[in-house]
mmCIF file of C-alpha atoms in Angstrom:
data_model
loop_
_atom_site.group_PDB
_atom_site.id
_atom_site.type_symbol
_atom_site.label_atom_id
_atom_site.label_comp_id
_atom_site.label_asym_id
_atom_site.label_seq_id
_atom_site.Cartn_x
_atom_site.Cartn_y
_atom_site.Cartn_z
ATOM 1 C CA MET A 1 58.511 -51.265 -154.668
ATOM 2 C CA ARG A 2 55.616 -50.221 -152.533
ATOM 3 C CA ASN A 3 55.352 -46.999 -150.606
ATOM 4 C CA ILE A 4 57.972 -45.104 -152.558
ATOM 5 C CA SER A 5 58.446 -41.680 -151.094
ATOM 6 C CA THR A 6 59.669 -38.682 -153.016
ATOM 7 C CA ARG A 7 62.623 -38.520 -150.662
ATOM 8 C CA LEU A 8 63.612 -42.112 -151.516
ATOM 9 C CA LEU A 9 63.298 -41.393 -155.247
ATOM 10 C CA ILE A 10 65.446 -38.277 -154.905
ATOM 11 C CA ALA A 11 68.074 -40.173 -152.900
ATOM 12 C CA CYS A 12 68.193 -42.962 -155.506
ATOM 13 C CA ALA A 13 68.351 -40.363 -158.285
ATOM 14 C CA ALA A 14 71.265 -38.602 -156.589
ATOM 15 C CA ILE A 15 73.169 -41.871 -156.294
ATOM 16 C CA GLY A 16 72.185 -42.710 -159.885
ATOM 17 C CA VAL A 17 73.434 -39.400 -161.282
ATOM 18 C CA ALA A 18 76.739 -39.747 -159.432
ATOM 19 C CA GLY A 19 76.980 -43.302 -160.775
ATOM 20 C CA GLY A 20 76.259 -42.069 -164.299
ATOM 21 C CA VAL A 21 79.120 -39.582 -164.077
ATOM 22 C CA LEU A 22 81.436 -42.369 -162.896
ATOM 23 C CA PHE A 23 80.168 -44.691 -165.652
ATOM 24 C CA THR A 24 80.931 -42.066 -168.282
ATOM 25 C CA ALA A 25 84.443 -41.410 -166.990
ATOM 26 C CA HIS A 26 85.091 -45.142 -166.795
ATOM 27 C CA ALA A 27 83.807 -45.723 -170.316
ATOM 28 C CA TRP A 28 86.182 -43.188 -171.828
ATOM 29 C CA ILE A 29 89.204 -44.142 -169.731
ATOM 30 C CA GLY A 30 88.338 -47.826 -170.002
ATOM 31 C CA GLY A 31 88.143 -47.531 -173.770
ATOM 32 C CA LEU A 32 91.809 -46.580 -173.737
ATOM 33 C CA THR A 33 92.892 -49.318 -171.321
ATOM 34 C CA VAL A 34 90.776 -52.303 -172.373
ATOM 35 C CA ASN A 35 93.100 -53.239 -175.234
ATOM 36 C CA THR A 36 96.356 -52.155 -173.613
ATOM 37 C CA ILE A 37 95.954 -53.023 -169.921
ATOM 38 C CA PRO A 38 92.944 -55.365 -169.680
ATOM 39 C CA PHE A 39 93.789 -56.172 -166.031
ATOM 40 C CA LEU A 40 93.357 -52.510 -165.058
ATOM 41 C CA TYR A 41 90.093 -52.319 -166.967
ATOM 42 C CA GLY A 42 88.890 -55.507 -165.270
ATOM 43 C CA ILE A 43 89.732 -54.389 -161.765
ATOM 44 C CA THR A 44 87.773 -51.141 -162.263
ATOM 45 C CA MET A 45 84.808 -52.768 -164.007
ATOM 46 C CA GLY A 46 83.076 -53.323 -160.664
ATOM 47 C CA LEU A 47 82.416 -49.591 -160.569
ATOM 48 C CA TYR A 48 79.198 -50.337 -162.457
ATOM 49 C CA PHE A 49 77.935 -52.302 -159.438
ATOM 50 C CA LEU A 50 78.594 -49.508 -156.939
ATOM 51 C CA PRO A 51 75.402 -47.382 -157.252
ATOM 52 C CA GLY A 52 72.967 -50.288 -156.967
ATOM 53 C CA ALA A 53 74.794 -51.918 -154.059
ATOM 54 C CA LEU A 54 75.034 -48.553 -152.303
ATOM 55 C CA ALA A 55 71.295 -47.961 -152.615
ATOM 56 C CA GLN A 56 70.516 -51.472 -151.347
ATOM 57 C CA ALA A 57 72.882 -51.211 -148.394
ATOM 58 C CA LEU A 58 71.663 -47.749 -147.489
ATOM 59 C CA PHE A 59 67.908 -48.194 -147.834
ATOM 60 C CA HIS A 60 67.291 -51.961 -147.347
ATOM 61 C CA ARG A 61 64.432 -51.875 -149.825
ATOM 62 C CA GLY A 62 63.557 -54.037 -152.776
ATOM 63 C CA GLY A 63 63.931 -52.502 -156.220
ATOM 64 C CA VAL A 64 66.346 -49.703 -155.288
ATOM 65 C CA ALA A 65 69.325 -51.405 -156.967
ATOM 66 C CA LEU A 66 67.366 -51.738 -160.207
ATOM 67 C CA LEU A 67 66.141 -48.142 -160.004
ATOM 68 C CA THR A 68 69.544 -46.675 -159.154
ATOM 69 C CA ALA A 69 71.594 -48.739 -161.627
ATOM 70 C CA SER A 70 69.063 -47.978 -164.389
ATOM 71 C CA LEU A 71 69.239 -44.265 -163.648
ATOM 72 C CA SER A 72 73.041 -44.431 -163.714
ATOM 73 C CA GLY A 73 72.947 -46.058 -167.137
ATOM 74 C CA LEU A 74 70.375 -43.573 -168.388
ATOM 75 C CA VAL A 75 72.426 -40.586 -167.213
ATOM 76 C CA ALA A 76 75.556 -42.026 -168.835
ATOM 77 C CA SER A 77 73.903 -42.997 -172.146
ATOM 78 C CA PRO A 78 74.257 -39.703 -174.040
ATOM 79 C CA PHE A 79 77.932 -39.388 -173.119
ATOM 80 C CA GLN A 80 79.173 -42.920 -173.695
ATOM 81 C CA PRO A 81 80.512 -44.449 -176.888
ATOM 82 C CA ILE A 82 77.985 -47.288 -176.519
ATOM 83 C CA GLY A 83 75.043 -44.879 -176.232
ATOM 84 C CA PHE A 84 71.678 -46.318 -175.138
ATOM 85 C CA LEU A 85 73.295 -49.688 -174.496
ATOM 86 C CA ALA A 86 74.607 -48.165 -171.233
ATOM 87 C CA PHE A 87 71.013 -47.877 -170.020
ATOM 88 C CA LEU A 88 70.286 -51.505 -170.907
ATOM 89 C CA ILE A 89 73.466 -52.616 -169.144
ATOM 90 C CA GLY A 90 72.355 -50.628 -166.079
ATOM 91 C CA ILE A 91 69.046 -52.492 -166.080
ATOM 92 C CA VAL A 92 70.788 -55.873 -166.304
ATOM 93 C CA ILE A 93 73.205 -54.956 -163.494
ATOM 94 C CA GLY A 94 70.312 -53.816 -161.296
ATOM 95 C CA LEU A 95 68.426 -57.059 -161.936
ATOM 96 C CA ILE A 96 71.493 -59.148 -161.091
ATOM 97 C CA GLN A 97 71.929 -57.216 -157.854
ATOM 98 C CA GLU A 98 68.286 -57.624 -156.891
ATOM 99 C CA LEU A 99 68.236 -61.390 -157.451
ATOM 100 C CA PRO A 100 69.856 -62.650 -154.192
ATOM 101 C CA PHE A 101 67.710 -60.274 -152.129
ATOM 102 C CA LEU A 102 64.582 -61.257 -154.059
ATOM 103 C CA ILE A 103 65.324 -64.914 -153.323
ATOM 104 C CA ALA A 104 65.594 -63.946 -149.634
ATOM 105 C CA ARG A 105 62.273 -62.093 -150.100
ATOM 106 C CA TYR A 106 63.963 -58.814 -149.129
ATOM 107 C CA ARG A 107 64.097 -59.916 -145.502
ATOM 108 C CA VAL A 108 67.863 -60.401 -145.092
ATOM 109 C CA TRP A 109 70.287 -57.475 -145.418
ATOM 110 C CA LYS A 110 73.415 -59.029 -143.954
ATOM 111 C CA THR A 111 76.894 -58.378 -145.315
ATOM 112 C CA TRP A 112 77.274 -61.958 -146.542
ATOM 113 C CA LEU A 113 74.283 -61.596 -148.869
ATOM 114 C CA PHE A 114 75.791 -58.478 -150.409
ATOM 115 C CA LEU A 115 79.001 -60.439 -150.955
ATOM 116 C CA VAL A 116 77.024 -63.278 -152.555
ATOM 117 C CA SER A 117 75.502 -60.679 -154.873
ATOM 118 C CA GLY A 118 79.006 -59.416 -155.683
ATOM 119 C CA LEU A 119 80.244 -62.954 -156.352
ATOM 120 C CA VAL A 120 77.322 -63.716 -158.673
ATOM 121 C CA SER A 121 77.981 -60.423 -160.466
ATOM 122 C CA GLY A 122 81.670 -61.309 -160.651
ATOM 123 C CA LEU A 123 80.972 -64.685 -162.213
ATOM 124 C CA LEU A 124 78.749 -63.154 -164.878
ATOM 125 C CA THR A 125 81.192 -60.308 -165.546
ATOM 126 C CA MET A 126 84.090 -62.748 -165.737
ATOM 127 C CA GLY A 127 82.296 -64.926 -168.262
ATOM 128 C CA ALA A 128 81.300 -61.957 -170.407
ATOM 129 C CA ALA A 129 84.800 -60.483 -170.269
ATOM 130 C CA PHE A 130 86.411 -63.774 -171.252
ATOM 131 C CA GLY A 131 84.241 -63.935 -174.353
ATOM 132 C CA ILE A 132 84.340 -60.256 -175.297
ATOM 133 C CA LEU A 133 88.078 -59.745 -174.713
ATOM 134 C CA GLY A 134 89.010 -63.063 -176.293
ATOM 135 C CA GLY A 135 90.488 -64.547 -173.131
ATOM 136 C CA GLN A 136 91.438 -67.662 -175.041
ATOM 137 C CA ASN A 137 93.924 -65.545 -177.046
ATOM 138 C CA TYR A 138 96.061 -64.663 -173.995
ATOM 139 C CA ASN A 139 98.735 -66.877 -172.508
ATOM 140 C CA LEU A 140 97.770 -68.774 -169.350
ATOM 141 C CA GLY A 141 99.078 -66.100 -166.973
ATOM 142 C CA GLY A 142 97.325 -63.314 -168.879
ATOM 143 C CA THR A 143 94.058 -65.239 -168.991
ATOM 144 C CA ILE A 144 94.157 -65.907 -165.251
ATOM 145 C CA LEU A 145 94.984 -62.278 -164.485
ATOM 146 C CA VAL A 146 92.214 -60.863 -166.679
ATOM 147 C CA VAL A 147 89.593 -63.377 -165.555
ATOM 148 C CA ALA A 148 90.496 -62.917 -161.868
ATOM 149 C CA SER A 149 90.344 -59.124 -162.139
ATOM 150 C CA PHE A 150 86.872 -59.199 -163.678
ATOM 151 C CA PHE A 151 85.716 -61.748 -161.076
ATOM 152 C CA ILE A 152 86.951 -59.895 -157.987
ATOM 153 C CA SER A 153 86.074 -56.362 -159.113
ATOM 154 C CA PRO A 154 82.300 -56.474 -158.389
ATOM 155 C CA VAL A 155 83.058 -57.937 -154.951
ATOM 156 C CA ILE A 156 85.529 -55.133 -154.199
ATOM 157 C CA PHE A 157 83.115 -52.418 -155.291
ATOM 158 C CA THR A 158 80.268 -54.044 -153.354
ATOM 159 C CA GLY A 159 82.517 -53.819 -150.289
ATOM 160 C CA ILE A 160 83.167 -50.145 -151.061
ATOM 161 C CA ALA A 161 79.400 -49.619 -151.365
ATOM 162 C CA LEU A 162 78.869 -51.214 -147.939
ATOM 163 C CA TRP A 163 81.518 -48.937 -146.448
ATOM 164 C CA LEU A 164 79.970 -45.846 -148.071
ATOM 165 C CA ALA A 165 76.493 -46.891 -146.915
ATOM 166 C CA ARG A 166 77.668 -47.166 -143.320
ATOM 167 C CA ALA A 167 79.242 -43.721 -143.493
ATOM 168 C CA LEU A 168 76.143 -42.182 -145.093
ATOM 169 C CA ASP A 169 73.889 -43.942 -142.597
ATOM 170 C CA GLN A 170 75.909 -42.520 -139.711
ATOM 171 C CA ALA A 171 75.459 -39.084 -141.287
ATOM 172 C CA GLY A 172 71.681 -39.655 -141.216
ATOM 173 C CA VAL A 173 71.086 -39.899 -144.968
ATOM 174 C CA ALA A 174 68.908 -43.022 -144.702
ATOM 175 C CA ARG A 175 66.999 -41.978 -141.587
ATOM 176 C CA GLY A 176 63.351 -42.861 -142.094
ATOM 177 C CA LEU A 177 63.887 -44.404 -145.538
ATOM 178 C CA ARG A 178 64.659 -48.010 -144.597
ATOM 179 C CA ALA A 179 61.607 -50.201 -144.871
ATOM 180 C CA ASP A 180 62.676 -52.364 -141.928
ATOM 181 C CA GLU A 181 63.253 -49.266 -139.790
ATOM 182 C CA ARG A 182 59.876 -47.759 -140.578
ATOM 183 C CA ARG A 183 57.902 -50.919 -139.882
ATOM 184 C CA GLY A 184 59.972 -52.183 -136.978
ATOM 185 C CA ASP A 185 59.409 -55.700 -138.336
ATOM 186 C CA GLY A 186 62.611 -57.205 -136.942
ATOM 187 C CA ARG A 187 64.127 -58.120 -140.295
ATOM 188 C CA GLN A 188 67.720 -59.219 -140.206
ATOM 189 C CA VAL A 189 70.092 -56.383 -140.935
ATOM 190 C CA ASP A 190 73.859 -55.835 -140.842
ATOM 191 C CA ASP A 191 76.076 -58.133 -138.797
#
């Protein structure tokens, strides 16, 4: 991340703190539902992908997903049952979200690439959930339901992040913070 302004850092921190509050609430509520209603836990698991995707969609800059997701995990760490592991999970989520945009060299910010990022995140989340929750111990219908909920959840929350980013952009939150806007370099942006 080159040319990081204080304003960009503050905006990412604000999104990160809000994400940390959501992470904490989800951790405590999710702790109650993971063993009783794993489908509900799975469908809300994508919440962890919201802050990073929001920062990427709003600012169109490399590294903001990693920064924002890491800050969310750091803010949530003292209040979560898993402690500092929340910060490490935030880092991993941010890295996963950065990967498709890094491959595109941070030149493409189209909706489809965000959805690819959500699908990749969903595949990884689905695989982890299957192993951690013991998906092989459910009947076929239960396994499909749990696996599908963990797969689709990051995609859903990436879509919510895109919607929020559009609303915040219309309110002028990102004005002057997008790298492609500041340089006028003609990078591909939203459809």
